[in-house]
C-alpha cells in the first residue's frame, strides 16, 4: 500500500472529522480566493471599462486632479489640431455638469443627473444605444436640444424616445439660477461610467451650451482621443503633449496607474492583509489538526516504524494526508468562493459614485494558479511539525507506553 | 446663535504656486499663514520663513506671507491617499489673493459657511429653509446618516460579511478539533462512567472546561487584535503620511467578539462531548 492509499484510509477512518476539516479548509480557502480576486479585480475591471469606451488617450487641464479638473479653453481648435496628428484616429470633446431633470406635466420632484455634453455621437463610444437613435450630427436651428438618457432613468421616469424632458443646470457658488430648458429625448442607452446612485444624460455640445443659457464657452472638461492602431496610445500621447504644454495627457495605462496608486490602493492593501491572515489561519488550523491526529496515532506510527517503515515513508504518509485535506477543501472552495465573490461584489458596488459596470472581484486564471500555489505551500508547511513529531518519536518507548496504557 | 467661522484653507492653487522658502529674518509686518506638516516637510519650511502664495505658476495675485507655524491636518478618510499640501490663512488674506478685478463681489465670496445651531436637532429643517430662501445654495447637515449612499456604511457591511465567513470557517475547524479531543478522552470517560459518575456531571465538567477555554481564547484573540491594531495603524499612517486611525478595537467590538466566540466555543465542546456520551459503556471502554 503506498502513502496515498494509507492517507486515504486514515482520513476515511473518521469521516466526521474529515468532513469538518475539509469544510473548514473550504470556507477559509473561499475567503482566500476572494481576497486574491479583490487584489486585482478593480484594476482589471476598470481597464475593461476604459478600453470599452473606445478611447485610449485622455487630455485634461493641468490644473486640478484626475477627478476635479479646470476646463480646457480653446477646445475646438485643440480638437482640430489633435485630429490632424498622424497618430490620432478620432477625437471627442466632453463637458459635464450637474443638472435637475423634470418631466413636463408631472408633479413629482426632479431627479439630479449628470449632464454630459459631447461631440461624440457614434454608437459604441462612451454610451451604447439600446433604444431610439444616437445624437444627431447637426440639430435644426430652434429645435429643442436632443438628449440620450440612461436606461435606469428611462425606467424610473417611464421615458421613451420622443418624450420631452426639462433640464435645469445647477450652478454651485453662484447666486443665480438658470431656467429649465425643454429638451427632447432621441435615445436611451447604457452609459459606461454611470454609477448606480445617479443618472446620466448626454447631449450635443450645442445642447449643453443651450441649457447653460446659450453661452458658448468653447471649453471642454475632457478631450478623448482614439489613437491609430499602427501608432498606439503612447505615440499619440507624446504628440499631443507637444501641442499644448498647459495640458496633461494620459494614456489608459497611465490613468490606470494613477488610480492604482491612489483610489484602488485601499482595496489592494486590505486584500493583502486579509490574504495573509487567512493563510496564517489556515496554516494554524491544519497544523493543529494534523498534530492532534498524529498524537492520537503515536502507537500506530511506532508500530509501522518497528515493522521497518522508514521515516521518509511516514513523512510521505503525513504529507499525503495534509494534501488530501487541504486539496479537497481547496477544490471545494472554488465554487464556494465564486458564490461569495458575487455576494461581496454586490455589497461593494453599493458605494456611491462607483460605475455600475465596475466590478471589485474579477476572475483571472492566474488567480487560480496563485491560490493553488499558496494553499499548497500552506499545506506543506502545516505538515512539517507533525512530520517532525512522528519522525523523531522513540519506537521502543512509545510501544511500551501504548502497551502499558 | 449662529457663529461663523472666519478662517478657511486653501488646497488647490497651492500645488501650482511657487513657494520659495526664504530663510530671511522674521517679518512681523507680513500676514501670517499656517502650513500643514506635510507641506512644511515637502517645501522645507520653518516658522518665520517668508513665502509667496499665488493663484498659479505665473504668479498672478501673488502675496507674501510669514509662516506662523505648522499644523497637523484633520485626517479625512475620504482623502487619505491625497498628499495634504495645505495652508491656512485669514479669510481677508485669501480673498485678497483670489479677488478678480472684474468682479467686485469676489472680495466677499466664500465657498462654504459652517454653521453651529443652538439646537442641533434643527439641522435638517434649517438646511431645507436655507436652501428654499437662497437659490443656488446647498445646505446640508454635517452628521452622517447610517443609511443611504455612504461609502463607510458599505465598507462596514463588507467587513461584516468577511468576518461572518471567517467565523463560519473557524467554527468548522473548532468542531473538528473538539471531536478529536473528545475521542482522545474516550477511555477516561468510560472509566469515569464505570465508577458511577453520571452523564450529567460529565457534561457539566465539559461545560465548565469549555467555558474556561473559550473565554481564555476570546481574551487572547482580543489581545492579538489590539496588538495587530497598533501594527496596522502604524503601517498605514507611515504609508499614507496621515494621522488617520484605520483600525480601532473598541470596548463594544471586544464585547461583541467575546459574546460570539464564547458561546461558539462552549457549543463546540458540548457537540464533541455529545458524540462521546451518546455511546454505551462497552463502546467507551473497548480497546
XYZ file of C-alpha atoms in Angstrom, chain B residues 120-251:
132
model
C -28.504 70.539 16.589
C -31.789 68.687 16.102
C -32.955 71.533 13.855
C -30.220 70.788 11.318
C -32.422 69.199 8.638
C -35.153 71.844 8.942
C -32.632 74.671 8.934
C -30.912 73.261 5.834
C -34.258 72.988 3.985
C -35.317 76.507 4.951
C -31.982 77.996 3.907
C -31.990 76.205 0.549
C -35.506 77.486 -0.117
C -34.599 81.096 0.697
C -31.337 81.241 -1.248
C -31.437 79.627 -4.735
C -28.161 78.031 -5.726
C -27.175 77.374 -2.103
C -26.555 73.802 -0.961
C -27.167 73.393 2.733
C -26.789 70.034 4.411
C -26.245 68.730 7.940
C -22.728 67.522 8.706
C -23.911 64.476 10.665
C -23.680 61.304 8.573
C -26.764 59.171 8.163
C -26.328 55.478 8.807
C -28.317 54.518 5.719
C -28.271 55.920 2.246
C -25.221 56.294 -0.022
C -22.346 56.304 2.443
C -19.099 54.549 1.464
C -18.289 53.757 5.096
C -21.606 52.004 5.607
C -20.783 49.886 2.552
C -17.318 49.106 3.901
C -18.827 48.168 7.261
C -21.146 45.692 5.527
C -18.199 44.285 3.575
C -16.117 43.764 6.699
C -19.092 42.199 8.476
C -19.535 39.751 5.583
C -15.834 38.815 5.674
C -15.975 38.390 9.469
C -19.058 36.166 9.156
C -17.297 33.902 6.656
C -14.228 33.720 8.902
C -16.379 32.729 11.881
C -18.089 30.004 9.812
C -14.748 28.561 8.718
C -13.266 28.638 12.194
C -16.419 27.049 13.634
C -15.981 24.071 11.313
C -12.381 23.674 12.450
C -13.388 24.105 16.081
C -15.943 21.325 15.787
C -13.337 19.059 14.193
C -10.829 19.772 16.979
C -13.372 19.292 19.754
C -14.485 15.997 18.240
C -10.870 14.818 18.146
C -10.331 15.965 21.696
C -13.396 14.122 22.897
C -12.189 10.983 21.098
C -8.871 11.239 22.963
C -10.773 11.008 26.247
C -12.900 8.067 25.288
C -11.311 5.600 27.682
C -11.081 8.115 30.509
C -14.776 8.927 30.200
C -15.607 5.206 30.067
C -13.725 4.561 33.337
C -15.403 7.551 34.997
C -18.786 6.216 33.936
C -17.854 2.770 35.270
C -17.080 4.130 38.734
C -20.517 5.736 38.862
C -20.185 9.334 37.746
C -23.369 10.371 35.926
C -23.541 11.665 32.364
C -24.912 14.934 33.697
C -21.832 15.501 35.878
C -19.512 14.733 32.965
C -21.453 17.141 30.814
C -21.170 19.880 33.459
C -17.437 19.284 33.592
C -17.192 19.604 29.831
C -19.291 22.765 30.018
C -17.072 24.431 32.612
C -13.932 23.355 30.770
C -15.357 24.688 27.507
C -16.274 27.976 29.181
C -12.751 28.422 30.568
C -11.040 27.552 27.288
C -13.444 29.650 25.182
C -13.098 32.672 27.473
C -9.305 32.376 27.544
C -9.247 32.021 23.767
C -11.538 35.014 23.296
C -9.431 37.202 25.588
C -6.262 36.046 23.828
C -7.894 36.871 20.492
C -8.750 40.384 21.726
C -5.136 40.888 22.843
C -3.867 39.739 19.424
C -6.342 42.130 17.752
C -5.139 45.040 19.903
C -1.530 44.263 19.040
C -2.392 43.924 15.342
C -4.329 47.202 15.568
C -1.172 49.035 16.575
C 0.884 47.450 13.811
C -1.724 48.081 11.102
C -2.262 51.701 12.159
C 1.476 52.382 12.276
C 1.983 50.862 8.844
C -0.827 52.729 7.129
C -0.042 56.005 8.890
C 3.505 55.697 7.604
C 2.375 54.598 4.132
C -0.052 57.487 3.625
C 1.654 60.058 5.893
C -1.502 60.692 7.852
C -2.717 60.738 11.439
C -5.860 58.824 10.477
C -6.664 55.822 12.661
C -7.537 52.872 10.411
C -8.284 50.183 12.966
C -9.684 50.698 16.442
C -10.691 47.904 18.767
C -13.351 49.473 20.948
C -14.954 48.029 24.082
